[in-house]
């Protein structure tokens, strides 16, 4: 009996084992949290139907982070605090001496406060 080419079945060679993942996550990030925070994350992940690690990754990607104040902004706040202290001292003097003699100084300080508030507001923008 001679075998014909029609009887041969071509089979695809399969590699054994689990298929390789397209995204390999090889880095670790250790995070400390309270037991309450952990329960909160685990419960939210369970409600979403995903693992806590996947929930954490998604939350980190979608989180909106507000940066700390720049040195320039910190200086503005210091100046504003100093001006507020000066205004408080002038108010105290106004009670002791009289309001008419300090009106010009108070107006100058109020302009400075307004200028600083405009700078801070425009910077947030």
PDB file of C-alpha atoms in Angstrom:
ATOM      1  CA  UNK A   1       0.000   0.000   0.000  1.00  0.00           C
ATOM      2  CA  UNK A   2       1.270   3.332  -1.002  1.00  0.00           C
ATOM      3  CA  UNK A   3       0.322   6.432   0.925  1.00  0.00           C
ATOM      4  CA  UNK A   4      -1.050   9.320  -1.030  1.00  0.00           C
ATOM      5  CA  UNK A   5      -0.457  12.987  -0.348  1.00  0.00           C
ATOM      6  CA  UNK A   6      -4.191  13.467   0.279  1.00  0.00           C
ATOM      7  CA  UNK A   7      -4.074  11.468   3.509  1.00  0.00           C
ATOM      8  CA  UNK A   8      -1.445  13.634   5.141  1.00  0.00           C
ATOM      9  CA  UNK A   9      -2.802  16.092   7.717  1.00  0.00           C
ATOM     10  CA  UNK A  10      -0.786  19.255   8.269  1.00  0.00           C
ATOM     11  CA  UNK A  11      -0.721  20.125  11.931  1.00  0.00           C
ATOM     12  CA  UNK A  12       0.418  23.393  13.415  1.00  0.00           C
ATOM     13  CA  UNK A  13       3.321  23.060  15.829  1.00  0.00           C
ATOM     14  CA  UNK A  14       2.277  24.489  19.202  1.00  0.00           C
ATOM     15  CA  UNK A  15       4.712  25.570  21.848  1.00  0.00           C
ATOM     16  CA  UNK A  16       4.008  24.053  25.225  1.00  0.00           C
ATOM     17  CA  UNK A  17       3.072  26.134  28.246  1.00  0.00           C
ATOM     18  CA  UNK A  18       1.181  29.293  28.902  1.00  0.00           C
ATOM     19  CA  UNK A  19       1.209  32.026  26.220  1.00  0.00           C
ATOM     20  CA  UNK A  20       3.495  34.975  26.860  1.00  0.00           C
ATOM     21  CA  UNK A  21       1.868  38.166  28.180  1.00  0.00           C
ATOM     22  CA  UNK A  22       1.964  41.209  25.941  1.00  0.00           C
ATOM     23  CA  UNK A  23       2.703  43.559  28.858  1.00  0.00           C
ATOM     24  CA  UNK A  24       5.302  42.343  31.289  1.00  0.00           C
ATOM     25  CA  UNK A  25       5.083  43.988  34.713  1.00  0.00           C
ATOM     26  CA  UNK A  26       8.446  43.474  36.320  1.00  0.00           C
ATOM     27  CA  UNK A  27       8.726  46.474  38.679  1.00  0.00           C
ATOM     28  CA  UNK A  28       7.370  46.571  42.219  1.00  0.00           C
ATOM     29  CA  UNK A  29       6.152  49.521  44.232  1.00  0.00           C
ATOM     30  CA  UNK A  30       5.745  49.033  47.954  1.00  0.00           C
ATOM     31  CA  UNK A  31       3.037  51.185  49.541  1.00  0.00           C
ATOM     32  CA  UNK A  32       2.303  51.474  53.240  1.00  0.00           C
ATOM     33  CA  UNK A  33      -1.295  51.939  54.284  1.00  0.00           C
ATOM     34  CA  UNK A  34      -3.532  51.540  57.272  1.00  0.00           C
ATOM     35  CA  UNK A  35      -5.793  48.482  57.595  1.00  0.00           C
ATOM     36  CA  UNK A  36      -8.775  50.765  56.940  1.00  0.00           C
ATOM     37  CA  UNK A  37      -7.248  52.043  53.693  1.00  0.00           C
ATOM     38  CA  UNK A  38      -6.528  48.491  52.596  1.00  0.00           C
ATOM     39  CA  UNK A  39     -10.109  47.392  53.286  1.00  0.00           C
ATOM     40  CA  UNK A  40     -11.385  50.398  51.348  1.00  0.00           C
ATOM     41  CA  UNK A  41      -9.227  49.577  48.312  1.00  0.00           C
ATOM     42  CA  UNK A  42     -10.090  45.883  48.425  1.00  0.00           C
ATOM     43  CA  UNK A  43     -13.824  46.569  48.695  1.00  0.00           C
ATOM     44  CA  UNK A  44     -13.748  49.030  45.786  1.00  0.00           C
ATOM     45  CA  UNK A  45     -11.762  46.553  43.687  1.00  0.00           C
ATOM     46  CA  UNK A  46     -14.247  43.794  44.519  1.00  0.00           C
ATOM     47  CA  UNK A  47     -17.174  46.020  43.508  1.00  0.00           C
ATOM     48  CA  UNK A  48     -15.393  46.739  40.216  1.00  0.00           C
ATOM     49  CA  UNK A  49     -14.738  43.024  39.695  1.00  0.00           C
ATOM     50  CA  UNK A  50     -10.957  43.382  39.456  1.00  0.00           C
ATOM     51  CA  UNK A  51      -7.966  42.605  41.619  1.00  0.00           C
ATOM     52  CA  UNK A  52      -6.779  45.266  44.089  1.00  0.00           C
ATOM     53  CA  UNK A  53      -3.499  45.672  42.220  1.00  0.00           C
ATOM     54  CA  UNK A  54      -5.343  46.384  38.952  1.00  0.00           C
ATOM     55  CA  UNK A  55      -7.703  48.794  40.730  1.00  0.00           C
ATOM     56  CA  UNK A  56      -4.683  50.606  42.185  1.00  0.00           C
ATOM     57  CA  UNK A  57      -3.039  50.885  38.745  1.00  0.00           C
ATOM     58  CA  UNK A  58      -6.213  52.301  37.190  1.00  0.00           C
ATOM     59  CA  UNK A  59      -6.713  54.720  40.073  1.00  0.00           C
ATOM     60  CA  UNK A  60      -3.105  55.919  39.757  1.00  0.00           C
ATOM     61  CA  UNK A  61      -3.496  56.492  36.009  1.00  0.00           C
ATOM     62  CA  UNK A  62      -6.729  58.475  36.399  1.00  0.00           C
ATOM     63  CA  UNK A  63      -5.825  60.440  39.534  1.00  0.00           C
ATOM     64  CA  UNK A  64      -5.473  64.199  39.357  1.00  0.00           C
ATOM     65  CA  UNK A  65      -2.468  65.317  41.365  1.00  0.00           C
ATOM     66  CA  UNK A  66      -2.068  68.877  42.581  1.00  0.00           C
ATOM     67  CA  UNK A  67       1.573  69.968  42.857  1.00  0.00           C
ATOM     68  CA  UNK A  68       2.939  71.618  45.960  1.00  0.00           C
ATOM     69  CA  UNK A  69       3.481  75.333  46.014  1.00  0.00           C
ATOM     70  CA  UNK A  70       6.472  76.653  44.116  1.00  0.00           C
ATOM     71  CA  UNK A  71       9.046  78.792  45.954  1.00  0.00           C
ATOM     72  CA  UNK A  72       7.572  81.836  44.198  1.00  0.00           C
ATOM     73  CA  UNK A  73       4.068  81.037  45.476  1.00  0.00           C
ATOM     74  CA  UNK A  74       5.406  80.411  48.977  1.00  0.00           C
ATOM     75  CA  UNK A  75       7.016  83.852  48.887  1.00  0.00           C
ATOM     76  CA  UNK A  76       3.689  85.400  47.846  1.00  0.00           C
ATOM     77  CA  UNK A  77       1.969  83.766  50.823  1.00  0.00           C
ATOM     78  CA  UNK A  78       4.701  85.042  53.173  1.00  0.00           C
ATOM     79  CA  UNK A  79       4.282  88.549  51.797  1.00  0.00           C
ATOM     80  CA  UNK A  80       0.519  88.331  52.153  1.00  0.00           C
ATOM     81  CA  UNK A  81       0.891  87.136  55.727  1.00  0.00           C
ATOM     82  CA  UNK A  82       3.258  90.011  56.512  1.00  0.00           C
ATOM     83  CA  UNK A  83       0.889  92.533  54.977  1.00  0.00           C
ATOM     84  CA  UNK A  84      -1.995  91.075  56.972  1.00  0.00           C
ATOM     85  CA  UNK A  85       0.049  91.393  60.183  1.00  0.00           C
ATOM     86  CA  UNK A  86       0.862  95.022  59.341  1.00  0.00           C
ATOM     87  CA  UNK A  87      -2.780  95.748  58.658  1.00  0.00           C
ATOM     88  CA  UNK A  88      -3.712  94.203  61.984  1.00  0.00           C
ATOM     89  CA  UNK A  89      -1.185  96.401  63.778  1.00  0.00           C
ATOM     90  CA  UNK A  90      -2.500  99.486  61.966  1.00  0.00           C
ATOM     91  CA  UNK A  91      -6.035  98.594  62.968  1.00  0.00           C
ATOM     92  CA  UNK A  92      -4.908  98.402  66.579  1.00  0.00           C
ATOM     93  CA  UNK A  93      -3.214 101.801  66.242  1.00  0.00           C
ATOM     94  CA  UNK A  94      -6.359 103.230  64.649  1.00  0.00           C
ATOM     95  CA  UNK A  95      -8.288 102.329  67.761  1.00  0.00           C
ATOM     96  CA  UNK A  96      -5.681 103.975  69.984  1.00  0.00           C
ATOM     97  CA  UNK A  97      -4.786 107.124  67.959  1.00  0.00           C
ATOM     98  CA  UNK A  98      -7.727 107.663  65.622  1.00  0.00           C
ATOM     99  CA  UNK A  99      -8.794 106.418  62.206  1.00  0.00           C
ATOM    100  CA  UNK A 100      -8.127 109.551  60.139  1.00  0.00           C
ATOM    101  CA  UNK A 101      -4.345 109.569  60.611  1.00  0.00           C
ATOM    102  CA  UNK A 102      -3.969 105.967  59.356  1.00  0.00           C
ATOM    103  CA  UNK A 103      -6.336 106.057  56.388  1.00  0.00           C
ATOM    104  CA  UNK A 104      -3.562 106.576  53.816  1.00  0.00           C
ATOM    105  CA  UNK A 105      -1.414 103.739  55.217  1.00  0.00           C
ATOM    106  CA  UNK A 106      -4.381 101.362  55.258  1.00  0.00           C
ATOM    107  CA  UNK A 107      -5.224 102.159  51.635  1.00  0.00           C
ATOM    108  CA  UNK A 108      -1.633 101.435  50.569  1.00  0.00           C
ATOM    109  CA  UNK A 109      -1.669  98.097  52.352  1.00  0.00           C
ATOM    110  CA  UNK A 110      -5.032  97.193  50.859  1.00  0.00           C
ATOM    111  CA  UNK A 111      -3.620  97.837  47.360  1.00  0.00           C
ATOM    112  CA  UNK A 112      -0.687  95.527  48.126  1.00  0.00           C
ATOM    113  CA  UNK A 113      -3.044  92.800  49.318  1.00  0.00           C
ATOM    114  CA  UNK A 114      -5.156  93.204  46.167  1.00  0.00           C
ATOM    115  CA  UNK A 115      -2.049  92.986  43.951  1.00  0.00           C
ATOM    116  CA  UNK A 116      -0.877  89.801  45.677  1.00  0.00           C
ATOM    117  CA  UNK A 117      -4.315  88.213  45.429  1.00  0.00           C
ATOM    118  CA  UNK A 118      -4.420  89.012  41.691  1.00  0.00           C
ATOM    119  CA  UNK A 119      -0.966  87.424  41.223  1.00  0.00           C
ATOM    120  CA  UNK A 120      -2.069  84.276  43.044  1.00  0.00           C
ATOM    121  CA  UNK A 121      -5.361  84.098  41.134  1.00  0.00           C
ATOM    122  CA  UNK A 122      -3.689  84.613  37.745  1.00  0.00           C
ATOM    123  CA  UNK A 123      -1.064  81.980  38.540  1.00  0.00           C
ATOM    124  CA  UNK A 124      -3.682  79.295  39.259  1.00  0.00           C
ATOM    125  CA  UNK A 125      -5.158  79.787  35.876  1.00  0.00           C
TER     126      UNK A 125
END
